[in-house]
């Protein structure tokens, strides 16, 4: 056998040899593993080869923006047809890579701000999309069939040995570096500064090949901050229904909240409404969540035992550092986040996911896709799905399977929280998702559905809750959804008699069925009604970013 | 531990603010929503009108004395002043002056939250502001006029001028007082000169803390109803020995300019 | 332009007093509700967002089907969603009772 093989495979270390060649070509710019920011373009031109798989760290929070700008400035005669791997195509220069022919293929997860331009590049044939992933599956593929040749990452500090400190925003850095470094790819890190001794080792130095001090600190966005001032009474009414009709009823202890004012409203009524219901310690104790400032009052009131985070949140650094019993922190005191592990935790170890969406069809399939844009998925499809590999039980998980069949199993609670109409009179509930048409015209092999209807257990609107998991068949499921879909085309199909039966059977609940008093849905129920209140709750530890300050 | 979260003034609407400023149970609205005094100019411009034209005229007592609170609704067209709302304010001030002349004074509190003149009613808004300024100056000859600037809009344009004419101006740190709004300044001077999206800069230049330090406000209080009410009481108490002046006396313009520049830290 | 819509629903129950709720702010609306001697609910909607007559009809029909109250109702609207309108209607009723 060995003899036969040796005829086919003549060498077993071609990747290592190739890596050494790459580093040798850049050696003249490098001193002790460090190159000057002014040489970044030249270094990339020396190291990169046409067709390389290049992973650029860039998600919806932290961006290796110095390196991505340098990459967009390379000579397309020397570096072309790269295969870009990136979580979030969020910056203008990411699209420039396609415009200039530097990259011609991309695998990604989300493209929010650049979704229109990306669609245009695809239409013009400048870039081919491999697939649009969830974060977790994109990370997974880095270890299987999309292992990067080069990784461009961002960190706060590096020391002489190349150890990296990423501060509160470790996010996906260790995952990308691990996939690249251990299969002989080249890891290049941009850092805000080089220090004698890093504050904490988030990525060991022997996984890192080259370091450059960026021209300015890496870009980071406070994406998870919601100003309580903008929460309205309708959102508070829905929050009350969620607390009574779902969290209290199913005793939900472990959970993840999507981002939005609706879920911020829930966080802010726990210390008031939830407290009055005597639910502290009974629900919402263990979270997988970024450090949302709107969670501060619940934490301070003793509701929260633990929070594991995907990333950090600007302004929350001092607060998090002062609450090490709650947050995951390093010896230095600051938050240690990890996107891949937190996504995994959210998928397998939480009993509930709750989030919002733009469109929902009669079967509760939902999507945020709109025509002419390629926005992608992020983490919601993983968090908002029933992980069939789960085997550990909990009360809430078991409650989702109503009958007791011979083979007992449980199910994750997946809640969609939507108002029947969005602003400007657009109905949320539709006969057919825009995603169907989008997928067809864009030639996607799959329809870009964010959360599949058969994974959804509850839908909450301002009208009430549909307990879809209780529905006996598809027909009853659709009737339950119609009953809370208001005056949308879907809701107008609801039949009054049927709705009364569904309420009697507990498949649908209106606020009055849950003991929720509409008149109580007032902003005065919010534990904090302004950013200033959040600062007060935090004892001055929370420092809101500029754009959120009215003082 | 639940920290002390203030009983917020900014959180209230104009009607609730007037109610909270007056002695409990004494609030009575004049020309309220059911008077249906809507602006006749807005519909033609495709803008929805409000039944009180964004101004609440509230009567009652304050510290046991007859009082009138004039509150503008910052949520309706940014609290901007049109013909009707302006007339409600000017006429109320005028009535207060007459009360003072008859020896039955009415305390007046201006609870403004307003971007200034309503663009849709341009000249009528300008005229209204002029009338309000006149009326404040005339009333000042008899009694102190107190302004509470503690809403989410603040006061800009003509309404900042009206505020500046008041004897007492009570602000919170969230308040803003400025002649031109941040966006106007940015448009005129460029984003390099003044970046209107830089909120700390906007508040540093026009916020309540700044205005108090400059002497443009006479009291800086927390956004907490008991504190604001106490500040209003104090403002009237401070002016108890108010000496009525027969005629509004404006200082020498040169002196005023000097005082203005000094307030801004510029040596004349 | 402002679109004016009128609707009438048969009604019998009386309310105790008039009610004023809401504000003419973006995404919101103002309601004036008064008891009416007529055996019906008569509604006038003035909205700066045109083209949603059927949605208004559906929201109001649902409300007056649930609460058969003889009232005069005026709504000044600046693009409120049906959720906001429904909530304002409930609040007005609460005040008027």
mmCIF file of N, CA and C in Angstrom, chain A residues 424-507:
data_model
loop_
_atom_site.group_PDB
_atom_site.id
_atom_site.type_symbol
_atom_site.label_atom_id
_atom_site.label_comp_id
_atom_site.label_asym_id
_atom_site.label_seq_id
_atom_site.Cartn_x
_atom_site.Cartn_y
_atom_site.Cartn_z
ATOM 1 N N UNK A 424 -45.110 52.607 8.127
ATOM 2 C CA UNK A 424 -45.583 52.922 6.784
ATOM 3 C C UNK A 424 -46.535 51.857 6.232
ATOM 4 N N UNK A 425 -47.304 51.240 7.130
ATOM 5 C CA UNK A 425 -48.422 50.408 6.693
ATOM 6 C C UNK A 425 -48.081 49.100 6.001
ATOM 7 N N UNK A 426 -46.831 48.640 6.152
ATOM 8 C CA UNK A 426 -46.450 47.381 5.499
ATOM 9 C C UNK A 426 -46.788 46.209 6.424
ATOM 10 N N UNK A 427 -47.605 45.263 5.972
ATOM 11 C CA UNK A 427 -47.958 44.150 6.847
ATOM 12 C C UNK A 427 -46.784 43.202 7.065
ATOM 13 N N UNK A 428 -46.636 42.732 8.306
ATOM 14 C CA UNK A 428 -45.596 41.748 8.618
ATOM 15 C C UNK A 428 -46.023 40.366 8.117
ATOM 16 N N UNK A 429 -47.318 40.094 8.253
ATOM 17 C CA UNK A 429 -47.822 38.778 7.847
ATOM 18 C C UNK A 429 -48.222 38.807 6.377
ATOM 19 N N UNK A 430 -47.674 37.892 5.620
ATOM 20 C CA UNK A 430 -47.921 37.871 4.172
ATOM 21 C C UNK A 430 -48.237 36.442 3.730
ATOM 22 N N UNK A 431 -48.874 36.357 2.579
ATOM 23 C CA UNK A 431 -49.186 35.047 2.000
ATOM 24 C C UNK A 431 -47.893 34.324 1.627
ATOM 25 N N UNK A 432 -46.962 35.097 1.036
ATOM 26 C CA UNK A 432 -45.706 34.495 0.593
ATOM 27 C C UNK A 432 -44.540 35.450 0.882
ATOM 28 N N UNK A 433 -43.445 34.909 1.355
ATOM 29 C CA UNK A 433 -42.276 35.728 1.696
ATOM 30 C C UNK A 433 -41.629 36.317 0.439
ATOM 31 N N UNK A 434 -41.131 37.553 0.540
ATOM 32 C CA UNK A 434 -40.332 38.138 -0.545
ATOM 33 C C UNK A 434 -39.113 37.262 -0.828
ATOM 34 N N UNK A 435 -38.676 36.544 0.209
ATOM 35 C CA UNK A 435 -37.473 35.713 0.088
ATOM 36 C C UNK A 435 -37.619 34.652 -1.006
ATOM 37 N N UNK A 436 -38.848 34.235 -1.266
ATOM 38 C CA UNK A 436 -39.071 33.206 -2.281
ATOM 39 C C UNK A 436 -38.673 33.757 -3.653
ATOM 40 N N UNK A 437 -39.183 34.948 -3.949
ATOM 41 C CA UNK A 437 -38.880 35.594 -5.221
ATOM 42 C C UNK A 437 -37.394 35.974 -5.297
ATOM 43 N N UNK A 438 -36.885 36.499 -4.175
ATOM 44 C CA UNK A 438 -35.471 36.894 -4.128
ATOM 45 C C UNK A 438 -34.567 35.703 -4.429
ATOM 46 N N UNK A 439 -34.852 34.598 -3.761
ATOM 47 C CA UNK A 439 -34.032 33.405 -3.950
ATOM 48 C C UNK A 439 -34.063 32.930 -5.395
ATOM 49 N N UNK A 440 -35.245 33.015 -5.989
ATOM 50 C CA UNK A 440 -35.395 32.543 -7.363
ATOM 51 C C UNK A 440 -34.630 33.450 -8.337
ATOM 52 N N UNK A 441 -34.847 34.770 -8.212
ATOM 53 C CA UNK A 441 -34.193 35.689 -9.164
ATOM 54 C C UNK A 441 -32.677 35.687 -8.994
ATOM 55 N N UNK A 442 -32.211 35.529 -7.750
ATOM 56 C CA UNK A 442 -30.767 35.543 -7.525
ATOM 57 C C UNK A 442 -30.139 34.180 -7.843
ATOM 58 N N UNK A 443 -30.981 33.199 -8.118
ATOM 59 C CA UNK A 443 -30.459 31.882 -8.449
ATOM 60 C C UNK A 443 -29.890 31.140 -7.253
ATOM 61 N N UNK A 444 -30.364 31.479 -6.033
ATOM 62 C CA UNK A 444 -29.881 30.752 -4.850
ATOM 63 C C UNK A 444 -30.425 29.330 -4.876
ATOM 64 N N UNK A 445 -29.604 28.379 -4.477
ATOM 65 C CA UNK A 445 -30.100 27.002 -4.424
ATOM 66 C C UNK A 445 -31.127 26.796 -3.304
ATOM 67 N N UNK A 446 -31.087 27.658 -2.276
ATOM 68 C CA UNK A 446 -32.095 27.537 -1.211
ATOM 69 C C UNK A 446 -32.789 28.875 -1.022
ATOM 70 N N UNK A 447 -33.999 28.849 -0.509
ATOM 71 C CA UNK A 447 -34.742 30.071 -0.226
ATOM 72 C C UNK A 447 -34.158 30.709 1.035
ATOM 73 N N UNK A 448 -33.827 32.004 0.983
ATOM 74 C CA UNK A 448 -33.199 32.629 2.169
ATOM 75 C C UNK A 448 -34.176 32.885 3.315
ATOM 76 N N UNK A 449 -34.615 31.817 3.944
ATOM 77 C CA UNK A 449 -35.491 31.897 5.113
ATOM 78 C C UNK A 449 -34.612 32.033 6.351
ATOM 79 N N UNK A 450 -34.974 32.966 7.240
ATOM 80 C CA UNK A 450 -34.157 33.165 8.446
ATOM 81 C C UNK A 450 -34.476 32.091 9.477
ATOM 82 N N UNK A 451 -35.752 31.958 9.804
ATOM 83 C CA UNK A 451 -36.145 30.930 10.774
ATOM 84 C C UNK A 451 -37.306 30.139 10.169
ATOM 85 N N UNK A 452 -37.132 28.844 10.092
ATOM 86 C CA UNK A 452 -38.165 27.999 9.497
ATOM 87 C C UNK A 452 -39.374 27.892 10.420
ATOM 88 N N UNK A 453 -40.542 27.959 9.799
ATOM 89 C CA UNK A 453 -41.793 27.929 10.559
ATOM 90 C C UNK A 453 -41.916 26.713 11.461
ATOM 91 N N UNK A 454 -41.402 25.565 11.015
ATOM 92 C CA UNK A 454 -41.600 24.372 11.845
ATOM 93 C C UNK A 454 -40.709 24.370 13.084
ATOM 94 N N UNK A 455 -39.769 25.315 13.149
ATOM 95 C CA UNK A 455 -38.978 25.460 14.377
ATOM 96 C C UNK A 455 -39.636 26.431 15.355
ATOM 97 N N UNK A 456 -40.602 27.224 14.861
ATOM 98 C CA UNK A 456 -41.194 28.275 15.703
ATOM 99 C C UNK A 456 -42.267 27.667 16.607
ATOM 100 N N UNK A 457 -42.123 27.915 17.919
ATOM 101 C CA UNK A 457 -43.103 27.375 18.872
ATOM 102 C C UNK A 457 -44.139 28.414 19.285
ATOM 103 N N UNK A 458 -43.729 29.706 19.299
ATOM 104 C CA UNK A 458 -44.637 30.770 19.715
ATOM 105 C C UNK A 458 -44.478 31.981 18.799
ATOM 106 N N UNK A 459 -45.594 32.611 18.457
ATOM 107 C CA UNK A 459 -45.536 33.912 17.788
ATOM 108 C C UNK A 459 -46.312 34.905 18.649
ATOM 109 N N UNK A 460 -45.675 36.053 18.913
ATOM 110 C CA UNK A 460 -46.303 37.077 19.749
ATOM 111 C C UNK A 460 -46.500 38.341 18.915
ATOM 112 N N UNK A 461 -47.723 38.851 18.895
ATOM 113 C CA UNK A 461 -47.990 40.159 18.294
ATOM 114 C C UNK A 461 -48.687 41.013 19.341
ATOM 115 N N UNK A 462 -49.000 42.260 18.986
ATOM 116 C CA UNK A 462 -49.709 43.126 19.927
ATOM 117 C C UNK A 462 -51.119 42.591 20.205
ATOM 118 N N UNK A 463 -51.597 41.652 19.374
ATOM 119 C CA UNK A 463 -52.935 41.097 19.543
ATOM 120 C C UNK A 463 -52.949 39.924 20.519
ATOM 121 N N UNK A 464 -51.854 39.193 20.576
ATOM 122 C CA UNK A 464 -51.829 38.041 21.474
ATOM 123 C C UNK A 464 -50.702 37.077 21.140
ATOM 124 N N UNK A 465 -50.814 35.867 21.688
ATOM 125 C CA UNK A 465 -49.791 34.837 21.481
ATOM 126 C C UNK A 465 -50.422 33.635 20.787
ATOM 127 N N UNK A 466 -49.741 33.129 19.753
ATOM 128 C CA UNK A 466 -50.132 31.861 19.143
ATOM 129 C C UNK A 466 -49.164 30.795 19.652
ATOM 130 N N UNK A 467 -49.711 29.809 20.388
ATOM 131 C CA UNK A 467 -48.883 28.706 20.896
ATOM 132 C C UNK A 467 -48.842 27.635 19.820
ATOM 133 N N UNK A 468 -47.989 27.881 18.814
ATOM 134 C CA UNK A 468 -47.990 27.011 17.637
ATOM 135 C C UNK A 468 -47.627 25.561 17.975
ATOM 136 N N UNK A 469 -46.821 25.369 19.012
ATOM 137 C CA UNK A 469 -46.391 24.006 19.342
ATOM 138 C C UNK A 469 -47.571 23.142 19.784
ATOM 139 N N UNK A 470 -48.655 23.827 20.195
ATOM 140 C CA UNK A 470 -49.821 23.076 20.669
ATOM 141 C C UNK A 470 -50.775 22.700 19.546
ATOM 142 N N UNK A 471 -50.578 23.310 18.371
ATOM 143 C CA UNK A 471 -51.521 23.056 17.278
ATOM 144 C C UNK A 471 -51.474 21.592 16.871
ATOM 145 N N UNK A 472 -52.679 21.027 16.585
ATOM 146 C CA UNK A 472 -52.749 19.595 16.282
ATOM 147 C C UNK A 472 -52.393 19.275 14.835
ATOM 148 N N UNK A 473 -52.608 20.257 13.948
ATOM 149 C CA UNK A 473 -52.272 20.027 12.542
ATOM 150 C C UNK A 473 -51.981 21.363 11.864
ATOM 151 N N UNK A 474 -51.620 21.290 10.608
ATOM 152 C CA UNK A 474 -51.239 22.486 9.854
ATOM 153 C C UNK A 474 -52.379 23.491 9.827
ATOM 154 N N UNK A 475 -53.594 22.998 9.653
ATOM 155 C CA UNK A 475 -54.755 23.865 9.577
ATOM 156 C C UNK A 475 -54.939 24.660 10.872
ATOM 157 N N UNK A 476 -54.782 23.968 12.013
ATOM 158 C CA UNK A 476 -54.946 24.647 13.293
ATOM 159 C C UNK A 476 -53.810 25.643 13.542
ATOM 160 N N UNK A 477 -52.642 25.276 13.067
ATOM 161 C CA UNK A 477 -51.475 26.141 13.187
ATOM 162 C C UNK A 477 -51.726 27.461 12.448
ATOM 163 N N UNK A 478 -52.225 27.335 11.237
ATOM 164 C CA UNK A 478 -52.498 28.530 10.429
ATOM 165 C C UNK A 478 -53.612 29.369 11.050
ATOM 166 N N UNK A 479 -54.607 28.712 11.588
ATOM 167 C CA UNK A 479 -55.717 29.434 12.216
ATOM 168 C C UNK A 479 -55.225 30.197 13.445
ATOM 169 N N UNK A 480 -54.316 29.585 14.202
ATOM 170 C CA UNK A 480 -53.788 30.231 15.406
ATOM 171 C C UNK A 480 -52.980 31.483 15.037
ATOM 172 N N UNK A 481 -52.213 31.346 13.970
ATOM 173 C CA UNK A 481 -51.409 32.488 13.538
ATOM 174 C C UNK A 481 -52.324 33.612 13.027
ATOM 175 N N UNK A 482 -53.341 33.249 12.253
ATOM 176 C CA UNK A 482 -54.275 34.244 11.716
ATOM 177 C C UNK A 482 -54.978 34.986 12.850
ATOM 178 N N UNK A 483 -55.250 34.259 13.937
ATOM 179 C CA UNK A 483 -55.984 34.853 15.050
ATOM 180 C C UNK A 483 -55.241 36.003 15.715
ATOM 181 N N UNK A 484 -53.915 36.041 15.566
ATOM 182 C CA UNK A 484 -53.146 37.135 16.185
ATOM 183 C C UNK A 484 -52.500 38.028 15.137
ATOM 184 N N UNK A 485 -52.917 37.862 13.866
ATOM 185 C CA UNK A 485 -52.274 38.620 12.783
ATOM 186 C C UNK A 485 -53.003 39.932 12.465
ATOM 187 N N UNK A 486 -53.905 40.341 13.362
ATOM 188 C CA UNK A 486 -54.531 41.651 13.231
ATOM 189 C C UNK A 486 -55.271 41.829 11.922
ATOM 190 N N UNK A 487 -55.134 43.010 11.333
ATOM 191 C CA UNK A 487 -55.865 43.296 10.101
ATOM 192 C C UNK A 487 -54.977 43.158 8.869
ATOM 193 N N UNK A 488 -53.949 42.340 8.986
ATOM 194 C CA UNK A 488 -53.140 42.033 7.799
ATOM 195 C C UNK A 488 -53.967 41.097 6.917
ATOM 196 N N UNK A 489 -53.588 40.932 5.649
ATOM 197 C CA UNK A 489 -54.334 40.016 4.783
ATOM 198 C C UNK A 489 -54.467 38.622 5.419
ATOM 199 N N UNK A 490 -53.423 38.188 6.132
ATOM 200 C CA UNK A 490 -53.471 36.882 6.793
ATOM 201 C C UNK A 490 -54.461 36.908 7.959
ATOM 202 N N UNK A 491 -54.425 38.000 8.720
ATOM 203 C CA UNK A 491 -55.279 38.114 9.903
ATOM 204 C C UNK A 491 -56.749 38.233 9.563
ATOM 205 N N UNK A 492 -57.061 38.869 8.423
ATOM 206 C CA UNK A 492 -58.458 39.058 8.051
ATOM 207 C C UNK A 492 -59.129 37.729 7.700
ATOM 208 N N UNK A 493 -58.325 36.701 7.476
ATOM 209 C CA UNK A 493 -58.882 35.380 7.174
ATOM 210 C C UNK A 493 -59.368 34.665 8.439
ATOM 211 N N UNK A 494 -58.997 35.214 9.602
ATOM 212 C CA UNK A 494 -59.362 34.551 10.857
ATOM 213 C C UNK A 494 -60.878 34.505 11.017
ATOM 214 N N UNK A 495 -61.348 33.381 11.537
ATOM 215 C CA UNK A 495 -62.773 33.185 11.752
ATOM 216 C C UNK A 495 -63.055 33.309 13.256
ATOM 217 N N UNK A 496 -64.010 34.170 13.602
ATOM 218 C CA UNK A 496 -64.278 34.491 15.002
ATOM 219 C C UNK A 496 -64.570 33.276 15.875
ATOM 220 N N UNK A 497 -65.383 32.389 15.366
ATOM 221 C CA UNK A 497 -65.757 31.193 16.141
ATOM 222 C C UNK A 497 -64.538 30.306 16.387
ATOM 223 N N UNK A 498 -63.755 30.134 15.333
ATOM 224 C CA UNK A 498 -62.542 29.315 15.435
ATOM 225 C C UNK A 498 -61.581 29.919 16.463
ATOM 226 N N UNK A 499 -61.443 31.248 16.399
ATOM 227 C CA UNK A 499 -60.541 31.933 17.330
ATOM 228 C C UNK A 499 -60.986 31.704 18.770
ATOM 229 N N UNK A 500 -62.313 31.769 19.003
ATOM 230 C CA UNK A 500 -62.806 31.525 20.363
ATOM 231 C C UNK A 500 -62.456 30.110 20.837
ATOM 232 N N UNK A 501 -62.581 29.148 19.924
ATOM 233 C CA UNK A 501 -62.220 27.765 20.276
ATOM 234 C C UNK A 501 -60.732 27.651 20.596
ATOM 235 N N UNK A 502 -59.927 28.307 19.772
ATOM 236 C CA UNK A 502 -58.473 28.247 19.982
ATOM 237 C C UNK A 502 -58.083 28.877 21.316
ATOM 238 N N UNK A 503 -58.790 29.952 21.689
ATOM 239 C CA UNK A 503 -58.516 30.581 22.986
ATOM 240 C C UNK A 503 -58.932 29.643 24.113
ATOM 241 N N UNK A 504 -60.073 29.001 23.952
ATOM 242 C CA UNK A 504 -60.563 28.065 24.962
ATOM 243 C C UNK A 504 -59.557 26.915 25.148
ATOM 244 N N UNK A 505 -58.987 26.453 24.024
ATOM 245 C CA UNK A 505 -58.053 25.321 24.083
ATOM 246 C C UNK A 505 -56.625 25.747 24.436
ATOM 247 N N UNK A 506 -56.420 27.059 24.599
ATOM 248 C CA UNK A 506 -55.086 27.536 24.963
ATOM 249 C C UNK A 506 -54.086 27.529 23.818
ATOM 250 N N UNK A 507 -54.569 27.451 22.598
ATOM 251 C CA UNK A 507 -53.655 27.512 21.448
ATOM 252 C C UNK A 507 -53.404 28.976 21.075
#
